[in-house]
XYZ file of C-alpha atoms in Angstrom:
394
model
C 47.672 -14.684 -60.649
C 45.405 -13.542 -63.449
C 42.146 -11.804 -62.609
C 40.072 -14.627 -64.105
C 42.278 -17.511 -62.952
C 40.685 -20.346 -61.007
C 43.552 -20.349 -58.510
C 42.820 -16.750 -57.491
C 39.108 -17.496 -57.144
C 39.698 -20.590 -54.995
C 42.240 -18.728 -52.866
C 39.763 -15.906 -52.229
C 37.021 -18.395 -51.352
C 39.410 -20.023 -48.873
C 40.183 -16.612 -47.333
C 36.453 -15.909 -46.981
C 35.849 -19.274 -45.300
C 38.747 -18.664 -42.879
C 37.420 -15.173 -42.069
C 33.971 -16.560 -41.304
C 35.503 -19.240 -39.085
C 37.676 -16.729 -37.249
C 34.707 -14.435 -36.732
C 32.690 -17.228 -35.110
C 35.643 -18.305 -32.984
C 36.737 -14.818 -31.864
C 33.301 -13.235 -31.396
C 33.023 -14.109 -27.658
C 36.285 -12.225 -27.032
C 34.664 -9.035 -28.290
C 31.509 -9.337 -26.200
C 32.418 -6.487 -23.891
C 31.361 -2.828 -24.094
C 34.746 -1.153 -24.127
C 36.351 0.567 -27.138
C 38.618 -2.403 -27.876
C 35.662 -4.799 -27.968
C 33.647 -2.520 -30.242
C 36.589 -1.999 -32.588
C 37.223 -5.734 -32.591
C 33.637 -6.485 -33.611
C 33.754 -3.873 -36.363
C 37.093 -5.219 -37.584
C 36.034 -8.844 -37.915
C 32.719 -7.857 -39.541
C 34.545 -5.674 -42.091
C 37.171 -8.333 -42.857
C 34.554 -11.052 -43.265
C 32.279 -8.988 -45.487
C 35.142 -7.744 -47.657
C 36.439 -11.264 -48.194
C 32.966 -12.586 -49.072
C 32.278 -9.683 -51.466
C 35.693 -10.152 -53.090
C 35.045 -13.878 -53.569
C 31.603 -13.218 -55.040
C 33.001 -10.504 -57.324
C 35.725 -12.804 -58.620
C 33.182 -15.594 -59.170
C 30.874 -13.310 -61.159
C 33.737 -11.881 -63.201
C 35.142 -15.354 -63.857
C 31.750 -16.414 -65.173
C 30.935 -13.305 -67.228
C 34.425 -11.835 -67.854
C 33.423 -8.212 -67.507
C 37.141 -7.550 -67.005
C 39.688 -9.904 -68.515
C 42.782 -8.588 -66.729
C 43.992 -6.491 -63.812
C 44.871 -3.746 -66.303
C 41.263 -3.449 -67.418
C 39.909 -3.615 -63.866
C 42.297 -0.902 -62.692
C 41.707 1.261 -65.762
C 45.367 1.409 -66.774
C 44.534 1.546 -70.505
C 42.626 4.839 -70.379
C 41.575 7.694 -68.144
C 39.096 6.605 -65.486
C 35.469 7.631 -66.090
C 35.613 9.964 -63.066
C 38.114 12.104 -64.994
C 35.734 12.877 -67.834
C 36.660 16.552 -67.739
C 40.190 15.677 -68.848
C 39.168 13.497 -71.737
C 39.219 14.950 -75.230
C 42.434 16.331 -76.663
C 44.292 15.097 -73.599
C 42.541 11.724 -73.499
C 44.340 8.529 -74.382
C 43.074 6.428 -77.254
C 43.459 3.095 -75.510
C 46.080 0.383 -76.008
C 48.069 0.827 -79.204
C 49.346 -1.914 -81.484
C 51.934 -2.213 -84.235
C 50.231 -2.764 -87.632
C 53.596 -3.629 -89.204
C 53.460 -6.981 -87.399
C 50.154 -7.835 -89.071
C 46.602 -6.573 -88.784
C 45.472 -9.911 -87.342
C 47.891 -11.267 -84.760
C 47.885 -14.439 -82.629
C 46.492 -14.081 -79.135
C 46.257 -15.998 -75.890
C 43.153 -18.019 -75.000
C 41.122 -14.906 -74.009
C 38.843 -17.198 -71.993
C 38.078 -19.479 -74.943
C 39.285 -22.475 -72.940
C 36.323 -21.924 -70.589
C 33.668 -21.607 -73.316
C 31.382 -24.635 -73.545
C 29.984 -25.924 -76.817
C 32.625 -24.574 -79.201
C 33.504 -26.806 -82.166
C 36.172 -29.418 -81.483
C 37.719 -32.147 -83.561
C 38.678 -31.953 -87.251
C 38.093 -28.381 -88.516
C 36.902 -29.607 -91.934
C 34.048 -31.445 -90.206
C 33.203 -29.260 -87.229
C 34.716 -25.856 -87.911
C 37.076 -23.984 -85.613
C 37.232 -20.960 -83.293
C 40.460 -18.936 -83.192
C 41.537 -16.234 -80.743
C 43.317 -13.272 -82.303
C 44.083 -9.600 -81.790
C 42.887 -7.178 -84.461
C 45.128 -4.154 -84.914
C 43.818 -1.010 -86.574
C 45.832 0.192 -89.558
C 44.533 3.747 -89.082
C 43.692 3.911 -85.393
C 46.371 1.494 -84.109
C 43.718 0.288 -81.674
C 43.946 -3.321 -80.500
C 40.902 -5.468 -79.783
C 40.720 -9.195 -78.970
C 38.413 -11.376 -81.045
C 37.087 -14.904 -81.359
C 36.847 -15.905 -85.020
C 34.494 -18.759 -85.919
C 35.436 -20.479 -89.181
C 32.832 -22.907 -90.598
C 33.797 -26.447 -91.699
C 33.606 -25.448 -95.369
C 36.449 -22.981 -94.794
C 38.799 -25.974 -94.415
C 37.349 -28.248 -97.096
C 39.230 -28.772 -100.356
C 36.298 -27.906 -102.618
C 36.141 -24.457 -100.949
C 39.904 -23.858 -100.957
C 39.661 -20.756 -103.164
C 36.226 -19.641 -101.991
C 35.625 -16.466 -100.023
C 32.911 -16.385 -97.355
C 30.365 -13.916 -95.996
C 31.328 -12.422 -92.656
C 29.395 -11.211 -89.627
C 31.009 -8.951 -87.033
C 29.287 -9.703 -83.697
C 29.569 -7.190 -80.852
C 29.049 -7.845 -77.156
C 27.325 -5.424 -74.835
C 29.193 -3.125 -72.453
C 31.096 -3.838 -70.231
C 31.153 -7.473 -71.303
C 33.825 -8.998 -73.500
C 34.063 -11.639 -76.174
C 33.760 -14.419 -73.591
C 30.089 -13.537 -73.158
C 29.426 -13.986 -76.876
C 30.873 -17.467 -76.713
C 29.740 -18.759 -73.333
C 26.459 -17.002 -72.564
C 25.080 -15.987 -75.952
C 26.413 -19.314 -77.342
C 27.110 -17.745 -80.711
C 29.678 -20.251 -82.097
C 27.616 -23.209 -80.888
C 24.383 -21.878 -82.388
C 25.969 -20.898 -85.700
C 27.640 -24.291 -85.983
C 24.328 -26.091 -85.450
C 22.510 -23.923 -88.005
C 25.228 -24.369 -90.642
C 25.363 -28.114 -90.054
C 21.577 -28.386 -90.486
C 21.603 -26.257 -93.653
C 19.598 -23.421 -92.087
C 22.466 -20.963 -92.440
C 25.020 -20.542 -95.187
C 28.700 -21.048 -94.231
C 29.746 -17.778 -92.622
C 32.808 -16.420 -90.852
C 31.756 -14.845 -87.540
C 34.086 -12.421 -85.781
C 33.200 -11.794 -82.122
C 34.451 -8.563 -80.549
C 33.736 -6.167 -77.696
C 32.433 -2.696 -78.669
C 34.932 -0.683 -76.637
C 38.461 -0.152 -77.892
C 39.701 1.705 -74.797
C 38.531 -0.235 -71.722
C 37.167 0.570 -69.217
C 35.732 3.509 -71.163
C 32.510 2.836 -73.085
C 33.464 4.194 -76.518
C 30.002 3.515 -78.048
C 31.453 3.009 -81.577
C 32.050 6.765 -81.828
C 35.111 8.676 -83.034
C 35.832 10.789 -79.956
C 37.506 14.138 -80.789
C 41.074 13.776 -79.569
C 40.278 10.339 -78.109
C 39.510 6.762 -79.125
C 38.474 6.396 -82.779
C 36.050 3.514 -82.307
C 33.884 4.260 -85.352
C 36.878 4.291 -87.691
C 38.156 1.103 -86.095
C 34.964 -0.890 -86.704
C 33.988 0.737 -90.014
C 37.402 0.667 -91.713
C 40.152 -1.033 -89.719
C 38.282 -4.235 -88.877
C 37.167 -4.968 -92.479
C 40.662 -4.237 -93.802
C 42.236 -6.495 -91.183
C 39.870 -9.390 -91.814
C 40.257 -9.185 -95.594
C 44.044 -9.230 -95.181
C 44.005 -12.466 -93.169
C 40.882 -14.500 -93.931
C 39.099 -15.578 -97.096
C 36.142 -13.240 -96.706
C 34.207 -11.361 -99.374
C 35.213 -7.970 -100.695
C 31.737 -6.802 -101.691
C 29.706 -5.040 -98.946
C 26.805 -7.381 -99.694
C 28.753 -10.122 -97.928
C 29.231 -8.103 -94.739
C 26.899 -7.879 -91.758
C 27.141 -6.682 -88.160
C 25.114 -7.767 -85.152
C 25.063 -7.386 -81.397
C 23.060 -7.288 -78.199
C 22.394 -4.318 -75.894
C 25.044 -1.637 -76.553
C 26.610 -3.974 -79.120
C 23.285 -3.933 -80.959
C 23.260 -0.138 -80.792
C 26.716 -0.129 -82.384
C 25.536 -2.538 -85.074
C 22.723 -0.183 -86.108
C 25.015 2.838 -86.011
C 27.646 1.163 -88.169
C 25.209 -0.089 -90.801
C 23.215 3.126 -91.108
C 26.241 5.420 -91.154
C 28.575 3.107 -93.117
C 26.236 1.322 -95.505
C 29.096 0.786 -97.956
C 30.812 -1.401 -95.371
C 27.936 -3.259 -93.695
C 24.715 -3.838 -95.596
C 22.888 -5.761 -92.860
C 22.567 -5.267 -89.112
C 20.803 -7.362 -86.479
C 20.318 -5.584 -83.151
C 18.941 -7.317 -80.048
C 17.664 -4.875 -77.397
C 19.506 -1.835 -78.786
C 19.257 1.887 -78.090
C 18.631 4.219 -80.997
C 20.901 7.094 -80.112
C 24.263 7.523 -78.450
C 24.043 9.094 -74.999
C 26.835 10.134 -72.672
C 27.197 9.053 -69.048
C 30.031 8.556 -66.542
C 31.222 5.415 -68.386
C 31.454 7.177 -71.766
C 32.815 10.554 -70.861
C 32.530 13.346 -73.414
C 32.015 11.479 -76.704
C 31.281 14.476 -78.912
C 33.871 17.046 -77.900
C 33.350 20.671 -76.926
C 33.696 22.343 -80.325
C 31.043 24.065 -82.385
C 30.275 20.801 -84.218
C 29.311 19.019 -80.969
C 25.592 19.295 -81.747
C 26.050 17.965 -85.275
C 28.041 14.980 -84.002
C 25.337 14.172 -81.467
C 22.591 14.393 -84.107
C 24.451 12.136 -86.524
C 24.464 9.395 -83.888
C 20.753 9.759 -83.177
C 19.179 7.197 -85.509
C 15.681 8.648 -85.263
C 17.079 12.024 -86.298
C 18.823 10.381 -89.240
C 15.630 8.673 -90.387
C 13.710 11.952 -90.258
C 16.329 14.265 -91.737
C 18.649 12.264 -94.008
C 18.122 9.963 -96.999
C 17.522 6.406 -95.876
C 20.553 4.133 -96.382
C 20.216 1.018 -98.517
C 20.600 -1.485 -95.700
C 18.604 -4.257 -94.058
C 18.096 -4.153 -90.297
C 16.576 -6.561 -87.799
C 15.345 -5.413 -84.375
C 14.870 -7.811 -81.465
C 12.652 -6.706 -78.572
C 9.799 -7.823 -76.286
C 6.345 -6.367 -75.690
C 6.660 -6.964 -71.946
C 9.863 -6.944 -69.926
C 11.929 -4.807 -72.307
C 11.760 -1.081 -71.490
C 12.787 -0.130 -75.041
C 9.774 -1.646 -76.806
C 8.118 1.763 -77.499
C 11.401 3.090 -78.927
C 11.778 -0.028 -81.086
C 8.260 0.411 -82.457
C 8.907 4.077 -83.213
C 12.117 3.185 -85.030
C 10.533 0.429 -87.087
C 7.629 2.706 -88.046
C 10.069 5.390 -89.222
C 12.027 3.153 -91.615
C 11.452 4.010 -95.274
C 12.807 2.671 -98.597
C 15.375 1.804 -99.713
C 16.054 0.797 -96.117
C 14.277 -2.389 -95.019
C 13.466 -3.505 -91.487
C 12.288 -6.736 -89.905
C 11.658 -7.576 -86.271
C 11.720 -10.323 -83.683
C 9.125 -9.374 -81.065
C 8.665 -11.711 -78.115
C 5.596 -11.560 -75.918
C 7.835 -11.393 -72.865
C 11.576 -11.160 -72.430
C 13.954 -9.221 -70.216
C 17.250 -7.524 -70.988
C 19.338 -10.665 -70.479
C 21.007 -13.620 -72.181
C 18.005 -15.902 -71.765
C 16.062 -13.548 -74.048
C 18.887 -13.014 -76.526
C 19.537 -16.757 -76.840
C 15.894 -17.211 -77.848
C 16.306 -14.553 -80.536
C 19.731 -15.611 -81.798
C 18.806 -18.535 -84.112
C 16.214 -16.442 -85.958
C 18.639 -13.499 -86.123
C 21.422 -15.643 -87.616
C 19.077 -17.148 -90.198
C 17.829 -13.666 -91.108
C 21.418 -12.502 -91.477
C 22.212 -15.487 -93.675
C 19.322 -14.602 -96.006
C 20.391 -10.951 -96.084
C 24.033 -11.548 -97.012
C 25.134 -12.610 -100.488
C 27.613 -15.447 -100.786
C 30.711 -13.916 -102.421
C 31.216 -14.651 -106.091
C 34.865 -13.586 -106.043
C 37.444 -16.247 -105.290
C 41.016 -16.173 -104.070
C 43.282 -15.001 -106.874
C 40.552 -13.141 -108.794
C 41.241 -9.561 -109.788
């Protein structure tokens, strides 16, 4: 049974209920003071608690899809975070794909069948959400994605038209399911496009790690996962090869929440010729290492330079400002990163432009990000240019 399957969840709930019942029924038998009675009490308590914790864990994971498969949960795609000393030249780069079979390949449901509010019915009236795998031409990394295609994408009058595109990144360790179900990105975008508050846009929802369970932080790890190259080069190439999306960087934006927002800022500021707009909800402003990331910058003499280049405040103070537009979402109360957000916004200088969504109160959670999302999507729509090139143009 799959890790997120309903049958596994119901089976584990049934096991927990049986364990509770057996504990109540057998408890009088272990009322004595001898070693067997003590061991019996400890045994039934342990079995009951383990079954309840397992059921709760499966329920939470089924709802949020932190791990989509047993492989991800068990860390079979990459070295476990505890082995950070062995990462680097000996570290694996995550699951590898075959670009010769296409840079965008069909995928299973990836949890889309459990997402509420996605467009249904005729695509030319309501739009459509596809599940695909994106394969890196350079990195050979494989990442699942939901791709929202607006109704205009399927309408005859737009048959040769290319569309602006937004790459949307989840936080870590969440996956694309969270963007659909809990951030409600396809549902919100569909409503805004239908009401004319947002231009027709292709939205590609992805997770920021390319080597789960490792948090790759959109960084090219020396001898390890090349996450920065994947998102800055492979993803745009793959999408242009398969979908009618614009070629000019002015039609490309990136957005995300939490660590996905941090990646969005990193990608736009470092690769301004790929993404010209970035919307970041509750981001950090520099890449830090921890047990989930391992050694992201290597051990060579350029380690310090690599770390500095992924510190956005350092970039603003020491490098020419990139010609990009950024949007920062934060809250005066409830968000611990408000002082850092203010410092970042104050440091922005031309030709870079910055706007903000600042709530009076909001925590680091989906309730806050859902409040910010409509304004962020409308800001992104105003920032991106609708492509002038059409299919078949040179």
